């Protein structure tokens, strides 16, 4: 059985592009992106969907929105919902119905720099205002509270002294494009699932999320050289 | 002029050991650790100090503590104060007098997992309870509020699925031992300072703190392989 994936996006759809391309290349038969929906009829994400032969739907954001979205997902027999730069609150009925099968990508290391109003450039402005030297990407299960659901995977991204919100956003986005598809396929494969205790549970055969970036530094000398280079020592 | 460094520590002094050894090896003449002080007369840190020929002082934590600590630092003509696992609040008078010349190492990526009561194993328990996949180390200037001062340097550390607070603490501590000495010497060299706006300002000749760990991943394929390895793809 192929996992049927829907993507909700409000923007130009670069994460949809990354996910659709990755799934086509790496998961043929095991998972398919079958639907992209947007709260904005002119979102680039819908063009990206059409270019990949994926059904594209502009959502009616009127009072009947929650029921209509649920019906749309049901009609397409969606197993897995991916929020990729989706700026609207997903109706609680939809979150409940797809509990453990709905994920979001956030452009920072939650629990830092998340919550209501923290999206897009606002996240990166807050990171820079706080003087943080490490930001990153979080893929997490969606629950009823913004940015609160269990973390599936995180990856760090360095902040530079001369960063602007736009420069940091671009560096973070590059990692979103790499991390989100891999986290989604891990979920589709069953390597990770939402456990009864509300945590993301990885199967033993899957190695730990976010491990490799330091594993390469096999000894202290090697890691010390990295830090020396970073601090200009 | 050699920068005269004091270390305040409550524990066994592994960060003091790392700092003293690094300074002896790499900063001969430019900086010297001349004093270690502890709120606990039996702290291992004081033994570490003695082994390095560093003056070791047990602090009297009575009502006259703030004045006595200030006098001790003044007597030793201390330029730079390093809190390395120091569990007491540094008196506001001392913080003010050494403003921009007093730093702390925190075993997580602030602003996440900091604040009152967040020290030692409590930090790592909170990280694991939150399901975070990336933790790290922060070196920051100390101001009047716990864990709030400007960030000087941060470094990420991966969290593993099977982590215990002790296992995570050990992985983080290894990075503390590497990052803290380098951040302290950057401060001693004048590569970084506390700017008037309350931010840590790095000199242009020093490359950005926390940059190298991803620079090694020069192309997307390389970074993607790291993420694949981490997510078991």
PDB file of N, CA, C and O in Angstrom, chain A residues 26 128 131 133-134 151 154-156 158-161 174 178 182 199-200 202 207-217 219-220 223-224 226-231, chain B residues 26 128 131 133-134 151 154 156 158-161 174 178 182 199-200 202 207-212 214-217 219-220 223-224 226-232:
ATOM      1  N   UNK A  26      12.908   8.603  -4.577  1.00  0.00           N
ATOM      2  CA  UNK A  26      13.372   7.678  -3.549  1.00  0.00           C
ATOM      3  C   UNK A  26      12.310   6.741  -3.025  1.00  0.00           C
ATOM      4  O   UNK A  26      12.624   5.828  -2.280  1.00  0.00           O
ATOM      5  N   UNK A 128      17.786  36.360  15.373  1.00  0.00           N
ATOM      6  CA  UNK A 128      18.872  37.351  15.304  1.00  0.00           C
ATOM      7  C   UNK A 128      18.774  38.333  16.464  1.00  0.00           C
ATOM      8  O   UNK A 128      19.796  38.704  17.059  1.00  0.00           O
ATOM      9  N   UNK A 131      20.309  37.056  19.491  1.00  0.00           N
ATOM     10  CA  UNK A 131      21.746  36.813  19.430  1.00  0.00           C
ATOM     11  C   UNK A 131      22.113  35.344  19.408  1.00  0.00           C
ATOM     12  O   UNK A 131      23.247  34.981  19.720  1.00  0.00           O
ATOM     13  N   UNK A 133      23.369  31.803  18.162  1.00  0.00           N
ATOM     14  CA  UNK A 133      24.423  31.428  17.215  1.00  0.00           C
ATOM     15  C   UNK A 133      24.101  30.127  16.509  1.00  0.00           C
ATOM     16  O   UNK A 133      24.795  29.702  15.594  1.00  0.00           O
ATOM     17  N   UNK A 134      23.082  29.445  16.985  1.00  0.00           N
ATOM     18  CA  UNK A 134      22.626  28.216  16.353  1.00  0.00           C
ATOM     19  C   UNK A 134      21.121  28.309  16.180  1.00  0.00           C
ATOM     20  O   UNK A 134      20.404  28.588  17.140  1.00  0.00           O
ATOM     21  N   UNK A 151       8.382  16.413  18.625  1.00  0.00           N
ATOM     22  CA  UNK A 151       9.446  16.590  17.641  1.00  0.00           C
ATOM     23  C   UNK A 151       9.795  15.255  16.993  1.00  0.00           C
ATOM     24  O   UNK A 151      10.052  14.272  17.677  1.00  0.00           O
ATOM     25  N   UNK A 154      15.178  17.172  14.178  1.00  0.00           N
ATOM     26  CA  UNK A 154      15.709  18.535  14.181  1.00  0.00           C
ATOM     27  C   UNK A 154      17.094  18.514  13.569  1.00  0.00           C
ATOM     28  O   UNK A 154      17.786  17.496  13.614  1.00  0.00           O
ATOM     29  N   UNK A 155      17.479  19.657  13.022  1.00  0.00           N
ATOM     30  CA  UNK A 155      18.806  19.779  12.441  1.00  0.00           C
ATOM     31  C   UNK A 155      19.318  21.186  12.691  1.00  0.00           C
ATOM     32  O   UNK A 155      18.581  22.146  12.520  1.00  0.00           O
ATOM     33  N   UNK A 156      20.575  21.337  13.105  1.00  0.00           N
ATOM     34  CA  UNK A 156      21.087  22.682  13.405  1.00  0.00           C
ATOM     35  C   UNK A 156      21.561  23.423  12.160  1.00  0.00           C
ATOM     36  O   UNK A 156      21.997  22.801  11.191  1.00  0.00           O
ATOM     37  N   UNK A 158      23.940  27.045  11.396  1.00  0.00           N
ATOM     38  CA  UNK A 158      24.694  28.117  12.044  1.00  0.00           C
ATOM     39  C   UNK A 158      24.136  29.494  11.708  1.00  0.00           C
ATOM     40  O   UNK A 158      23.659  29.720  10.609  1.00  0.00           O
ATOM     41  N   UNK A 159      24.207  30.389  12.698  1.00  0.00           N
ATOM     42  CA  UNK A 159      23.884  31.799  12.480  1.00  0.00           C
ATOM     43  C   UNK A 159      25.201  32.539  12.295  1.00  0.00           C
ATOM     44  O   UNK A 159      26.173  32.256  13.005  1.00  0.00           O
ATOM     45  N   UNK A 160      25.259  33.440  11.343  1.00  0.00           N
ATOM     46  CA  UNK A 160      26.497  34.187  11.094  1.00  0.00           C
ATOM     47  C   UNK A 160      26.384  35.608  11.633  1.00  0.00           C
ATOM     48  O   UNK A 160      25.307  36.161  11.763  1.00  0.00           O
ATOM     49  N   UNK A 161      27.548  36.199  11.911  1.00  0.00           N
ATOM     50  CA  UNK A 161      27.561  37.549  12.481  1.00  0.00           C
ATOM     51  C   UNK A 161      26.858  38.561  11.598  1.00  0.00           C
ATOM     52  O   UNK A 161      26.203  39.475  12.083  1.00  0.00           O
ATOM     53  N   UNK A 174      17.362  25.679   3.034  1.00  0.00           N
ATOM     54  CA  UNK A 174      18.135  24.602   2.398  1.00  0.00           C
ATOM     55  C   UNK A 174      18.023  23.322   3.238  1.00  0.00           C
ATOM     56  O   UNK A 174      17.862  22.221   2.707  1.00  0.00           O
ATOM     57  N   UNK A 178      15.953  19.427   2.797  1.00  0.00           N
ATOM     58  CA  UNK A 178      16.603  18.127   2.951  1.00  0.00           C
ATOM     59  C   UNK A 178      15.965  17.315   4.077  1.00  0.00           C
ATOM     60  O   UNK A 178      15.831  16.092   3.970  1.00  0.00           O
ATOM     61  N   UNK A 182      12.880  13.605   4.231  1.00  0.00           N
ATOM     62  CA  UNK A 182      13.400  12.411   4.913  1.00  0.00           C
ATOM     63  C   UNK A 182      12.573  12.073   6.147  1.00  0.00           C
ATOM     64  O   UNK A 182      12.334  10.898   6.444  1.00  0.00           O
ATOM     65  N   UNK A 199       4.881  11.178  22.619  1.00  0.00           N
ATOM     66  CA  UNK A 199       6.235  11.373  22.107  1.00  0.00           C
ATOM     67  C   UNK A 199       6.370  10.748  20.725  1.00  0.00           C
ATOM     68  O   UNK A 199       5.614   9.859  20.352  1.00  0.00           O
ATOM     69  N   UNK A 200       7.352  11.233  19.988  1.00  0.00           N
ATOM     70  CA  UNK A 200       7.685  10.601  18.713  1.00  0.00           C
ATOM     71  C   UNK A 200       8.597   9.411  19.017  1.00  0.00           C
ATOM     72  O   UNK A 200       9.631   9.549  19.653  1.00  0.00           O
ATOM     73  N   UNK A 202      10.905   6.456  17.618  1.00  0.00           N
ATOM     74  CA  UNK A 202      11.637   5.912  16.473  1.00  0.00           C
ATOM     75  C   UNK A 202      11.855   4.421  16.676  1.00  0.00           C
ATOM     76  O   UNK A 202      12.143   3.969  17.770  1.00  0.00           O
ATOM     77  N   UNK A 207      18.335   4.710  12.912  1.00  0.00           N
ATOM     78  CA  UNK A 207      19.286   5.354  13.815  1.00  0.00           C
ATOM     79  C   UNK A 207      18.683   6.658  14.297  1.00  0.00           C
ATOM     80  O   UNK A 207      17.697   7.146  13.779  1.00  0.00           O
ATOM     81  N   UNK A 208      19.275   7.198  15.305  1.00  0.00           N
ATOM     82  CA  UNK A 208      18.728   8.380  15.935  1.00  0.00           C
ATOM     83  C   UNK A 208      18.680   9.576  14.996  1.00  0.00           C
ATOM     84  O   UNK A 208      19.630   9.848  14.296  1.00  0.00           O
ATOM     85  N   UNK A 209      17.577  10.268  15.028  1.00  0.00           N
ATOM     86  CA  UNK A 209      17.485  11.513  14.278  1.00  0.00           C
ATOM     87  C   UNK A 209      18.551  12.481  14.772  1.00  0.00           C
ATOM     88  O   UNK A 209      18.879  12.513  15.953  1.00  0.00           O
ATOM     89  N   UNK A 210      19.074  13.243  13.853  1.00  0.00           N
ATOM     90  CA  UNK A 210      20.049  14.269  14.192  1.00  0.00           C
ATOM     91  C   UNK A 210      21.246  13.701  14.926  1.00  0.00           C
ATOM     92  O   UNK A 210      21.563  14.098  16.026  1.00  0.00           O
ATOM     93  N   UNK A 211      21.882  12.744  14.327  1.00  0.00           N
ATOM     94  CA  UNK A 211      23.062  12.195  14.977  1.00  0.00           C
ATOM     95  C   UNK A 211      24.305  12.434  14.146  1.00  0.00           C
ATOM     96  O   UNK A 211      25.377  12.671  14.677  1.00  0.00           O
ATOM     97  N   UNK A 212      24.158  12.402  12.847  1.00  0.00           N
ATOM     98  CA  UNK A 212      25.337  12.299  11.994  1.00  0.00           C
ATOM     99  C   UNK A 212      26.227  13.530  12.042  1.00  0.00           C
ATOM    100  O   UNK A 212      27.429  13.425  11.871  1.00  0.00           O
ATOM    101  N   UNK A 213      25.641  14.684  12.306  1.00  0.00           N
ATOM    102  CA  UNK A 213      26.429  15.897  12.078  1.00  0.00           C
ATOM    103  C   UNK A 213      27.610  15.997  13.022  1.00  0.00           C
ATOM    104  O   UNK A 213      28.581  16.675  12.732  1.00  0.00           O
ATOM    105  N   UNK A 214      27.553  15.327  14.153  1.00  0.00           N
ATOM    106  CA  UNK A 214      28.722  15.330  15.024  1.00  0.00           C
ATOM    107  C   UNK A 214      29.476  14.009  14.962  1.00  0.00           C
ATOM    108  O   UNK A 214      30.632  13.940  15.348  1.00  0.00           O
ATOM    109  N   UNK A 215      28.829  12.960  14.468  1.00  0.00           N
ATOM    110  CA  UNK A 215      29.490  11.655  14.409  1.00  0.00           C
ATOM    111  C   UNK A 215      30.733  11.739  13.537  1.00  0.00           C
ATOM    112  O   UNK A 215      31.700  11.016  13.739  1.00  0.00           O
ATOM    113  N   UNK A 216      30.677  12.628  12.556  1.00  0.00           N
ATOM    114  CA  UNK A 216      31.809  12.793  11.678  1.00  0.00           C
ATOM    115  C   UNK A 216      33.040  13.259  12.442  1.00  0.00           C
ATOM    116  O   UNK A 216      34.162  13.013  12.046  1.00  0.00           O
ATOM    117  N   UNK A 217      32.803  14.003  13.500  1.00  0.00           N
ATOM    118  CA  UNK A 217      33.910  14.468  14.338  1.00  0.00           C
ATOM    119  C   UNK A 217      34.258  13.347  15.309  1.00  0.00           C
ATOM    120  O   UNK A 217      33.811  13.316  16.438  1.00  0.00           O
ATOM    121  N   UNK A 219      36.998  12.407  16.761  1.00  0.00           N
ATOM    122  CA  UNK A 219      37.825  12.612  17.943  1.00  0.00           C
ATOM    123  C   UNK A 219      37.821  14.082  18.348  1.00  0.00           C
ATOM    124  O   UNK A 219      37.379  14.946  17.602  1.00  0.00           O
ATOM    125  N   UNK A 220      38.297  14.333  19.544  1.00  0.00           N
ATOM    126  CA  UNK A 220      38.270  15.685  20.086  1.00  0.00           C
ATOM    127  C   UNK A 220      39.094  16.646  19.235  1.00  0.00           C
ATOM    128  O   UNK A 220      38.731  17.807  19.073  1.00  0.00           O
ATOM    129  N   UNK A 223      36.965  17.791  16.308  1.00  0.00           N
ATOM    130  CA  UNK A 223      35.923  18.717  16.751  1.00  0.00           C
ATOM    131  C   UNK A 223      36.555  20.042  17.170  1.00  0.00           C
ATOM    132  O   UNK A 223      36.036  21.120  16.870  1.00  0.00           O
ATOM    133  N   UNK A 224      37.669  19.966  17.858  1.00  0.00           N
ATOM    134  CA  UNK A 224      38.344  21.191  18.299  1.00  0.00           C
ATOM    135  C   UNK A 224      38.764  22.043  17.093  1.00  0.00           C
ATOM    136  O   UNK A 224      38.655  23.264  17.118  1.00  0.00           O
ATOM    137  N   UNK A 226      37.214  22.206  14.257  1.00  0.00           N
ATOM    138  CA  UNK A 226      35.998  22.859  13.766  1.00  0.00           C
ATOM    139  C   UNK A 226      35.673  24.092  14.584  1.00  0.00           C
ATOM    140  O   UNK A 226      35.331  25.144  14.062  1.00  0.00           O
ATOM    141  N   UNK A 227      35.755  23.941  15.910  1.00  0.00           N
ATOM    142  CA  UNK A 227      35.427  25.066  16.781  1.00  0.00           C
ATOM    143  C   UNK A 227      36.463  26.175  16.629  1.00  0.00           C
ATOM    144  O   UNK A 227      36.128  27.345  16.583  1.00  0.00           O
ATOM    145  N   UNK A 228      37.732  25.799  16.514  1.00  0.00           N
ATOM    146  CA  UNK A 228      38.775  26.799  16.282  1.00  0.00           C
ATOM    147  C   UNK A 228      38.484  27.600  15.011  1.00  0.00           C
ATOM    148  O   UNK A 228      38.585  28.823  15.006  1.00  0.00           O
ATOM    149  N   UNK A 229      38.106  26.883  13.966  1.00  0.00           N
ATOM    150  CA  UNK A 229      37.837  27.569  12.709  1.00  0.00           C
ATOM    151  C   UNK A 229      36.663  28.529  12.880  1.00  0.00           C
ATOM    152  O   UNK A 229      36.664  29.652  12.379  1.00  0.00           O
ATOM    153  N   UNK A 230      35.658  28.088  13.646  1.00  0.00           N
ATOM    154  CA  UNK A 230      34.462  28.925  13.829  1.00  0.00           C
ATOM    155  C   UNK A 230      34.770  30.165  14.645  1.00  0.00           C
ATOM    156  O   UNK A 230      34.242  31.243  14.385  1.00  0.00           O
ATOM    157  N   UNK A 231      35.597  30.017  15.656  1.00  0.00           N
ATOM    158  CA  UNK A 231      35.872  31.143  16.546  1.00  0.00           C
ATOM    159  C   UNK A 231      37.108  31.932  16.122  1.00  0.00           C
ATOM    160  O   UNK A 231      37.555  32.828  16.833  1.00  0.00           O
TER     161      UNK A 231
ATOM    162  N   UNK B  26      47.933  27.120  24.774  1.00  0.00           N
ATOM    163  CA  UNK B  26      47.670  27.939  23.601  1.00  0.00           C
ATOM    164  C   UNK B  26      47.800  29.438  23.814  1.00  0.00           C
ATOM    165  O   UNK B  26      47.742  30.184  22.843  1.00  0.00           O
ATOM    166  N   UNK B 128      15.282  16.181  27.324  1.00  0.00           N
ATOM    167  CA  UNK B 128      14.733  14.875  26.958  1.00  0.00           C
ATOM    168  C   UNK B 128      13.210  14.872  27.093  1.00  0.00           C
ATOM    169  O   UNK B 128      12.501  14.305  26.256  1.00  0.00           O
ATOM    170  N   UNK B 131      11.546  16.234  24.191  1.00  0.00           N
ATOM    171  CA  UNK B 131      11.715  15.491  22.941  1.00  0.00           C
ATOM    172  C   UNK B 131      12.607  16.208  21.940  1.00  0.00           C
ATOM    173  O   UNK B 131      12.566  15.909  20.749  1.00  0.00           O
ATOM    174  N   UNK B 133      15.712  17.111  19.658  1.00  0.00           N
ATOM    175  CA  UNK B 133      16.680  16.259  18.970  1.00  0.00           C
ATOM    176  C   UNK B 133      18.027  16.947  18.845  1.00  0.00           C
ATOM    177  O   UNK B 133      19.006  16.343  18.427  1.00  0.00           O
ATOM    178  N   UNK B 134      18.074  18.217  19.153  1.00  0.00           N
ATOM    179  CA  UNK B 134      19.324  18.964  19.152  1.00  0.00           C
ATOM    180  C   UNK B 134      19.425  19.721  20.469  1.00  0.00           C
ATOM    181  O   UNK B 134      18.490  20.424  20.849  1.00  0.00           O
ATOM    182  N   UNK B 151      24.724  36.122  24.023  1.00  0.00           N
ATOM    183  CA  UNK B 151      25.404  34.897  23.604  1.00  0.00           C
ATOM    184  C   UNK B 151      26.717  35.219  22.903  1.00  0.00           C
ATOM    185  O   UNK B 151      26.752  36.028  21.981  1.00  0.00           O
ATOM    186  N   UNK B 154      27.769  29.415  20.512  1.00  0.00           N
ATOM    187  CA  UNK B 154      26.941  28.221  20.751  1.00  0.00           C
ATOM    188  C   UNK B 154      27.421  27.111  19.842  1.00  0.00           C
ATOM    189  O   UNK B 154      27.996  27.362  18.774  1.00  0.00           O
ATOM    190  N   UNK B 156      26.059  23.018  18.597  1.00  0.00           N
ATOM    191  CA  UNK B 156      25.014  21.999  18.726  1.00  0.00           C
ATOM    192  C   UNK B 156      25.564  20.631  19.142  1.00  0.00           C
ATOM    193  O   UNK B 156      26.698  20.284  18.827  1.00  0.00           O
ATOM    194  N   UNK B 158      23.978  16.535  19.275  1.00  0.00           N
ATOM    195  CA  UNK B 158      22.804  15.713  18.957  1.00  0.00           C
ATOM    196  C   UNK B 158      22.254  14.995  20.185  1.00  0.00           C
ATOM    197  O   UNK B 158      23.003  14.590  21.071  1.00  0.00           O
ATOM    198  N   UNK B 159      20.935  14.851  20.228  1.00  0.00           N
ATOM    199  CA  UNK B 159      20.270  14.041  21.241  1.00  0.00           C
ATOM    200  C   UNK B 159      19.955  12.688  20.599  1.00  0.00           C
ATOM    201  O   UNK B 159      19.541  12.634  19.444  1.00  0.00           O
ATOM    202  N   UNK B 160      20.174  11.621  21.343  1.00  0.00           N
ATOM    203  CA  UNK B 160      19.911  10.285  20.793  1.00  0.00           C
ATOM    204  C   UNK B 160      18.629   9.693  21.388  1.00  0.00           C
ATOM    205  O   UNK B 160      18.217  10.060  22.479  1.00  0.00           O
ATOM    206  N   UNK B 161      18.046   8.781  20.645  1.00  0.00           N
ATOM    207  CA  UNK B 161      16.781   8.183  21.084  1.00  0.00           C
ATOM    208  C   UNK B 161      16.886   7.538  22.454  1.00  0.00           C
ATOM    209  O   UNK B 161      15.956   7.577  23.245  1.00  0.00           O
ATOM    210  N   UNK B 174      31.570  17.260  26.809  1.00  0.00           N
ATOM    211  CA  UNK B 174      32.719  17.183  25.904  1.00  0.00           C
ATOM    212  C   UNK B 174      32.814  18.470  25.067  1.00  0.00           C
ATOM    213  O   UNK B 174      33.910  19.002  24.843  1.00  0.00           O
ATOM    214  N   UNK B 178      35.534  21.968  25.009  1.00  0.00           N
ATOM    215  CA  UNK B 178      36.172  22.492  23.806  1.00  0.00           C
ATOM    216  C   UNK B 178      35.764  23.933  23.526  1.00  0.00           C
ATOM    217  O   UNK B 178      36.579  24.742  23.072  1.00  0.00           O
ATOM    218  N   UNK B 182      37.905  28.228  24.139  1.00  0.00           N
ATOM    219  CA  UNK B 182      38.069  29.009  22.913  1.00  0.00           C
ATOM    220  C   UNK B 182      37.300  30.317  22.984  1.00  0.00           C
ATOM    221  O   UNK B 182      37.772  31.359  22.504  1.00  0.00           O
ATOM    222  N   UNK B 199      24.704  43.493  22.886  1.00  0.00           N
ATOM    223  CA  UNK B 199      24.990  42.319  22.070  1.00  0.00           C
ATOM    224  C   UNK B 199      26.468  41.967  22.157  1.00  0.00           C
ATOM    225  O   UNK B 199      27.305  42.810  22.451  1.00  0.00           O
ATOM    226  N   UNK B 200      26.771  40.698  21.870  1.00  0.00           N
ATOM    227  CA  UNK B 200      28.167  40.286  21.738  1.00  0.00           C
ATOM    228  C   UNK B 200      28.622  40.653  20.328  1.00  0.00           C
ATOM    229  O   UNK B 200      28.006  40.229  19.351  1.00  0.00           O
ATOM    230  N   UNK B 202      31.489  40.468  17.556  1.00  0.00           N
ATOM    231  CA  UNK B 202      32.730  39.826  17.108  1.00  0.00           C
ATOM    232  C   UNK B 202      33.454  40.736  16.145  1.00  0.00           C
ATOM    233  O   UNK B 202      32.849  41.377  15.312  1.00  0.00           O
ATOM    234  N   UNK B 207      36.196  34.876  12.412  1.00  0.00           N
ATOM    235  CA  UNK B 207      35.070  34.348  11.628  1.00  0.00           C
ATOM    236  C   UNK B 207      33.905  34.100  12.570  1.00  0.00           C
ATOM    237  O   UNK B 207      34.043  34.100  13.791  1.00  0.00           O
ATOM    238  N   UNK B 208      32.777  33.895  12.010  1.00  0.00           N
ATOM    239  CA  UNK B 208      31.564  33.777  12.792  1.00  0.00           C
ATOM    240  C   UNK B 208      31.604  32.593  13.737  1.00  0.00           C
ATOM    241  O   UNK B 208      31.991  31.500  13.354  1.00  0.00           O
ATOM    242  N   UNK B 209      31.183  32.824  14.952  1.00  0.00           N
ATOM    243  CA  UNK B 209      31.048  31.720  15.892  1.00  0.00           C
ATOM    244  C   UNK B 209      30.048  30.712  15.328  1.00  0.00           C
ATOM    245  O   UNK B 209      29.076  31.072  14.687  1.00  0.00           O
ATOM    246  N   UNK B 210      30.324  29.457  15.600  1.00  0.00           N
ATOM    247  CA  UNK B 210      29.417  28.403  15.190  1.00  0.00           C
ATOM    248  C   UNK B 210      29.143  28.408  13.706  1.00  0.00           C
ATOM    249  O   UNK B 210      28.018  28.482  13.277  1.00  0.00           O
ATOM    250  N   UNK B 211      30.198  28.361  12.954  1.00  0.00           N
ATOM    251  CA  UNK B 211      29.994  28.319  11.513  1.00  0.00           C
ATOM    252  C   UNK B 211      30.513  27.032  10.913  1.00  0.00           C
ATOM    253  O   UNK B 211      29.931  26.504   9.985  1.00  0.00           O
ATOM    254  N   UNK B 212      31.571  26.500  11.480  1.00  0.00           N
ATOM    255  CA  UNK B 212      32.305  25.457  10.778  1.00  0.00           C
ATOM    256  C   UNK B 212      31.533  24.155  10.645  1.00  0.00           C
ATOM    257  O   UNK B 212      31.728  23.414   9.701  1.00  0.00           O
ATOM    258  N   UNK B 214      28.758  23.225   9.719  1.00  0.00           N
ATOM    259  CA  UNK B 214      28.052  22.932   8.479  1.00  0.00           C
ATOM    260  C   UNK B 214      28.872  23.289   7.246  1.00  0.00           C
ATOM    261  O   UNK B 214      28.591  22.805   6.161  1.00  0.00           O
ATOM    262  N   UNK B 215      29.892  24.102   7.433  1.00  0.00           N
ATOM    263  CA  UNK B 215      30.701  24.511   6.290  1.00  0.00           C
ATOM    264  C   UNK B 215      31.351  23.306   5.643  1.00  0.00           C
ATOM    265  O   UNK B 215      31.618  23.277   4.461  1.00  0.00           O
ATOM    266  N   UNK B 216      31.627  22.307   6.468  1.00  0.00           N
ATOM    267  CA  UNK B 216      32.226  21.097   5.959  1.00  0.00           C
ATOM    268  C   UNK B 216      31.331  20.403   4.936  1.00  0.00           C
ATOM    269  O   UNK B 216      31.788  19.715   4.054  1.00  0.00           O
ATOM    270  N   UNK B 217      30.009  20.579   5.122  1.00  0.00           N
ATOM    271  CA  UNK B 217      29.050  20.027   4.171  1.00  0.00           C
ATOM    272  C   UNK B 217      28.940  20.993   3.002  1.00  0.00           C
ATOM    273  O   UNK B 217      28.050  21.829   2.953  1.00  0.00           O
ATOM    274  N   UNK B 219      28.285  20.658  -0.160  1.00  0.00           N
ATOM    275  CA  UNK B 219      27.204  20.609  -1.138  1.00  0.00           C
ATOM    276  C   UNK B 219      26.005  19.865  -0.551  1.00  0.00           C
ATOM    277  O   UNK B 219      26.089  19.221   0.492  1.00  0.00           O
ATOM    278  N   UNK B 220      24.880  20.009  -1.242  1.00  0.00           N
ATOM    279  CA  UNK B 220      23.643  19.420  -0.752  1.00  0.00           C
ATOM    280  C   UNK B 220      23.738  17.903  -0.645  1.00  0.00           C
ATOM    281  O   UNK B 220      23.169  17.294   0.257  1.00  0.00           O
ATOM    282  N   UNK B 223      25.421  17.016   2.638  1.00  0.00           N
ATOM    283  CA  UNK B 223      24.523  17.265   3.764  1.00  0.00           C
ATOM    284  C   UNK B 223      23.381  16.254   3.765  1.00  0.00           C
ATOM    285  O   UNK B 223      22.994  15.737   4.814  1.00  0.00           O
ATOM    286  N   UNK B 224      22.876  15.956   2.588  1.00  0.00           N
ATOM    287  CA  UNK B 224      21.782  14.987   2.494  1.00  0.00           C
ATOM    288  C   UNK B 224      22.227  13.614   2.999  1.00  0.00           C
ATOM    289  O   UNK B 224      21.465  12.913   3.662  1.00  0.00           O
ATOM    290  N   UNK B 226      24.416  13.070   5.299  1.00  0.00           N
ATOM    291  CA  UNK B 226      24.442  13.153   6.765  1.00  0.00           C
ATOM    292  C   UNK B 226      23.039  12.961   7.340  1.00  0.00           C
ATOM    293  O   UNK B 226      22.833  12.245   8.315  1.00  0.00           O
ATOM    294  N   UNK B 227      22.077  13.634   6.725  1.00  0.00           N
ATOM    295  CA  UNK B 227      20.706  13.544   7.231  1.00  0.00           C
ATOM    296  C   UNK B 227      20.148  12.139   7.001  1.00  0.00           C
ATOM    297  O   UNK B 227      19.482  11.578   7.861  1.00  0.00           O
ATOM    298  N   UNK B 228      20.454  11.576   5.839  1.00  0.00           N
ATOM    299  CA  UNK B 228      20.032  10.195   5.573  1.00  0.00           C
ATOM    300  C   UNK B 228      20.559   9.256   6.643  1.00  0.00           C
ATOM    301  O   UNK B 228      19.838   8.395   7.156  1.00  0.00           O
ATOM    302  N   UNK B 229      21.830   9.421   6.958  1.00  0.00           N
ATOM    303  CA  UNK B 229      22.436   8.538   7.955  1.00  0.00           C
ATOM    304  C   UNK B 229      21.742   8.713   9.303  1.00  0.00           C
ATOM    305  O   UNK B 229      21.479   7.746  10.021  1.00  0.00           O
ATOM    306  N   UNK B 230      21.418   9.955   9.622  1.00  0.00           N
ATOM    307  CA  UNK B 230      20.787  10.230  10.912  1.00  0.00           C
ATOM    308  C   UNK B 230      19.380   9.660  10.983  1.00  0.00           C
ATOM    309  O   UNK B 230      18.943   9.164  12.026  1.00  0.00           O
ATOM    310  N   UNK B 231      18.645   9.738   9.888  1.00  0.00           N
ATOM    311  CA  UNK B 231      17.247   9.292   9.900  1.00  0.00           C
ATOM    312  C   UNK B 231      17.114   7.853   9.433  1.00  0.00           C
ATOM    313  O   UNK B 231      16.003   7.351   9.284  1.00  0.00           O
ATOM    314  N   UNK B 232      18.234   7.197   9.193  1.00  0.00           N
ATOM    315  CA  UNK B 232      18.180   5.788   8.836  1.00  0.00           C
ATOM    316  C   UNK B 232      17.587   5.532   7.464  1.00  0.00           C
ATOM    317  O   UNK B 232      17.031   4.468   7.212  1.00  0.00           O
TER     318      UNK B 232
END
